[in-house]
Coordinates of C-alpha atoms in Angstrom, one line a residue:
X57 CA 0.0 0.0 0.0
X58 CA 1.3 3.3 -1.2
X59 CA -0.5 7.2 -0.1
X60 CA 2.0 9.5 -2.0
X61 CA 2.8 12.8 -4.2
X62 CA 2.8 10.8 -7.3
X63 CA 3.9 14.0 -9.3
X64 CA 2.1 12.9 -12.4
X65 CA -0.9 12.0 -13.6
X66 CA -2.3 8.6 -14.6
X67 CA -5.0 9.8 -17.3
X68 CA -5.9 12.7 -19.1
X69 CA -9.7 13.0 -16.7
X70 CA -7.2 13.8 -13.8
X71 CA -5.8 17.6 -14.9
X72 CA -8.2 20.6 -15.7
X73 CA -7.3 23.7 -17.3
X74 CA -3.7 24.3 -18.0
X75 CA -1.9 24.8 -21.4
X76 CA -1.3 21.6 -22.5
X77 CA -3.4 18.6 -22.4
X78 CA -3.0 16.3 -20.0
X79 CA -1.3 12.9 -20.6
X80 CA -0.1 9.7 -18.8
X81 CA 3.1 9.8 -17.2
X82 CA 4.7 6.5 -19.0
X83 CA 7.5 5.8 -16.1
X84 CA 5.3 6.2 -13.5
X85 CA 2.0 4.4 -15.1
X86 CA 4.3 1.3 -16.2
X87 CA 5.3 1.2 -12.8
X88 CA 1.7 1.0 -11.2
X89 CA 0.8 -1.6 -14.1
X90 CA 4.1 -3.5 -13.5
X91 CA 3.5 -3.7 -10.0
X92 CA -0.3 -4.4 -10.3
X93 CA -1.7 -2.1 -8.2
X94 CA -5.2 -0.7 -8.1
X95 CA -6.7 3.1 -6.8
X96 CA -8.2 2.3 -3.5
X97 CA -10.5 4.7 -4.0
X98 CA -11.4 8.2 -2.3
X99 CA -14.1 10.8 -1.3
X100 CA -14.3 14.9 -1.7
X101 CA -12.5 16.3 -4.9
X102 CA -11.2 14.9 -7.8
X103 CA -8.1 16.8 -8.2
X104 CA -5.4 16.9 -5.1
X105 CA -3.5 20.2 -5.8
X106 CA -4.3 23.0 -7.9
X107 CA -2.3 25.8 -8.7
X108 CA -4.1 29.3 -11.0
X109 CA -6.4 27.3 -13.3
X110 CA -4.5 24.0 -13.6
X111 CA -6.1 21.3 -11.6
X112 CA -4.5 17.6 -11.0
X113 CA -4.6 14.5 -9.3
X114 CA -0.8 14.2 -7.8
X115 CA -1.6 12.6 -4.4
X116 CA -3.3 9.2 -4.9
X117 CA -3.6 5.9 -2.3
X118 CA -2.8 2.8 -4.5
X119 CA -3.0 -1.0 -3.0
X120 CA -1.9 -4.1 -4.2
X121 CA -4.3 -7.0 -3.8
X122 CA -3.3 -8.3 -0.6
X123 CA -4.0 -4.8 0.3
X124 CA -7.3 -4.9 -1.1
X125 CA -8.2 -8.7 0.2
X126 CA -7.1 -7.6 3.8
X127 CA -8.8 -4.3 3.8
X128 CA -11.7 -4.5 2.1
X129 CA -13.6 -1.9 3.3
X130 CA -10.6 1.1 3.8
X131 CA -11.5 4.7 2.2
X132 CA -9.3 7.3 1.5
X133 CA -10.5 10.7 1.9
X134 CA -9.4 14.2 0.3
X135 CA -9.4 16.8 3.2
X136 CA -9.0 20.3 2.8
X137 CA -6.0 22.5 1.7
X138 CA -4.5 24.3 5.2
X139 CA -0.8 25.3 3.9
X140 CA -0.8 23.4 1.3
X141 CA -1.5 23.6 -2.6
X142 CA -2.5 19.3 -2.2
X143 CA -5.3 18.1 -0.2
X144 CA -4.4 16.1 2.4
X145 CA -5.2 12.2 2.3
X146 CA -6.6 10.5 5.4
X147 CA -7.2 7.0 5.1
X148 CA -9.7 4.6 7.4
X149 CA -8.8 1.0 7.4
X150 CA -12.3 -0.2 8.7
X151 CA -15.7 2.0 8.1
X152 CA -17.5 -1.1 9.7
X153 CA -15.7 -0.5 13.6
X154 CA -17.8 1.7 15.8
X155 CA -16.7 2.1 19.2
X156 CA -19.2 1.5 21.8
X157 CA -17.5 2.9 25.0
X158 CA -17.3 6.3 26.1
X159 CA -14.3 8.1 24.7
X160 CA -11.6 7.9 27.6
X161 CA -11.0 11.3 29.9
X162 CA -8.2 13.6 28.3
X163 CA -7.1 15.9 31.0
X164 CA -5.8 19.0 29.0
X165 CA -2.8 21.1 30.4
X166 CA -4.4 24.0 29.4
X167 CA -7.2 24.1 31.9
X168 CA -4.7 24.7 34.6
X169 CA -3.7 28.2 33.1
X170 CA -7.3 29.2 33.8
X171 CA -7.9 31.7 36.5
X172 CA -11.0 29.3 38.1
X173 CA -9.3 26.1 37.7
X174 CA -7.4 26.5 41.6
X175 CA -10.8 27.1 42.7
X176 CA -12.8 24.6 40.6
X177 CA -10.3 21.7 42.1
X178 CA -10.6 22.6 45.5
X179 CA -14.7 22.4 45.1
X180 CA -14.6 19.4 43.4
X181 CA -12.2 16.9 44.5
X182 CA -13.6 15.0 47.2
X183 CA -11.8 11.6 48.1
X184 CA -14.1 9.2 49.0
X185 CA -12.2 6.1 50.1
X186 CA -11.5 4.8 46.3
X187 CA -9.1 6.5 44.0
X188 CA -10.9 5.2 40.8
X189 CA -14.6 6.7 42.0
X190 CA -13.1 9.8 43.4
X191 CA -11.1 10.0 39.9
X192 CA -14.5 9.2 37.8
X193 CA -16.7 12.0 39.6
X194 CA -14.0 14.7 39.1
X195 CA -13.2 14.2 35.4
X196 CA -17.0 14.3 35.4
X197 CA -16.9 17.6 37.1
X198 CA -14.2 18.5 34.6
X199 CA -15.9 17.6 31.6
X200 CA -18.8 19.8 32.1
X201 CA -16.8 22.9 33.4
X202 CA -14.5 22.5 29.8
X203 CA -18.0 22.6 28.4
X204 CA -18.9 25.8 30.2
X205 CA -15.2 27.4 29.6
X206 CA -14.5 26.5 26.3
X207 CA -17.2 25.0 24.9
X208 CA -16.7 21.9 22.4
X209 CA -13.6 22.8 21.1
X210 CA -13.6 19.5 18.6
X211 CA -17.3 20.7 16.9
X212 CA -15.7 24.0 16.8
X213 CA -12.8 22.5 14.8
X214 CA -14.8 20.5 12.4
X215 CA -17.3 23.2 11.8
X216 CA -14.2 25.5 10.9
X217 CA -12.6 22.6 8.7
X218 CA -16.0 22.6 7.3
X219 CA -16.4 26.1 6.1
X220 CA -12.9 25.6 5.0
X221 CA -13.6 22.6 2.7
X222 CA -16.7 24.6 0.9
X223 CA -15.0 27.8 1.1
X224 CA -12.0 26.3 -1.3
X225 CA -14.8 24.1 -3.5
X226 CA -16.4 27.8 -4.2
X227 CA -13.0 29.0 -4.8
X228 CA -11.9 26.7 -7.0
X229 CA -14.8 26.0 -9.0
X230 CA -15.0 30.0 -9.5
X231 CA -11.0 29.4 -10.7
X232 CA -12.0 26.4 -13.2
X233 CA -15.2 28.2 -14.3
X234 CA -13.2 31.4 -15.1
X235 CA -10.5 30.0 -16.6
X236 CA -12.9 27.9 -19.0
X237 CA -14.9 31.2 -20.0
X238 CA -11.3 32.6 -21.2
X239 CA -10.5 29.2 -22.7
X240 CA -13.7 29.2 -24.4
X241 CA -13.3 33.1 -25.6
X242 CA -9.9 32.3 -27.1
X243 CA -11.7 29.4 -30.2

């Protein structure tokens, strides 16, 4: 299994816009044939990285067989440009697992810069005789004061990646649909 910045292209459907038309890279699409391995697939956007009006798909997630046989159900997603002119790729090995326990407590370091936090501990740690009960009811206490504090700072995150993600689609369909309307006025 192979997630990489191919540099090249594997078809002509995988680059927009641009100059030239878009062909095959013959090194690197002998080498994929020679070595029999397949596109495992992928959600979000077509192309990876995009630069002006040239589109492409340069990051791609290839598998052998094996792969394939032993991960049947893996999915590699395009997430959104951050710093980056390529998408990042995530992949997910199993879409079939769910968890069905609580996700463990995560104390944060940053709570204890927060001018109540002294004063938070102090009205919530009781020690009842058992460590592990005492534990439980203060990262309960802890997990609904974060909540009050700062809110759910994860939502927040993906919300942001969110707008991020349609903010760029808007962005680079406006690029693509522009740079079609000159390619169009130039015939």
């Amino acid at each position: 299994m192979a997630i990489c910045d191919s540099n090249a292209i594997l078809s002509s459907s995988e680059k927009s816009g641009g100059l030239s038309k878009g062909k095959r890279c013959p090194h690197f699409g002998d080498f994929v044939d020679f070595s029999e391995l397949h596109d495992l697939g992928f959600s979000r956007p077509l192309f990876t990285w995009h630069r002006g009006f040239l589109f492409e798909k340069l990051d791609r997630d290839l598998g052998n067989e094996a792969w394939i046989s032993n991960f049947p159900n893996c999915m590699v997603s395009h997430l959104p440009k951050i710093k980056s002119d390529h998408h990042l790729l995530l992949l997910v090995l199993n879409l079939n697992i769910a968890l069905l326990r609580e996700r463990p407590f995560r104390f944060l370091a940053g709570w204890v810069e927060h001018s109540d936090f002294d004063y938070f501990l102090k009205k919530n740690w009781k020690y009842s005789g058992n460590i592990s009960n005492s534990l439980g009811k203060l990262a309960h206490h802890l997990n609904e004061w974060n909540k009050i504090f700062y809110g759910n700072i994860t939502t927040r995150k993906r919300d942001l990646i969110k707008r991020i993600a349609n903010i760029q689609k808007r962005s680079d369909f406006s690029s693509s649909y522009r740079f079609n309307q000159v390619d169009l006025s130039l015939h």
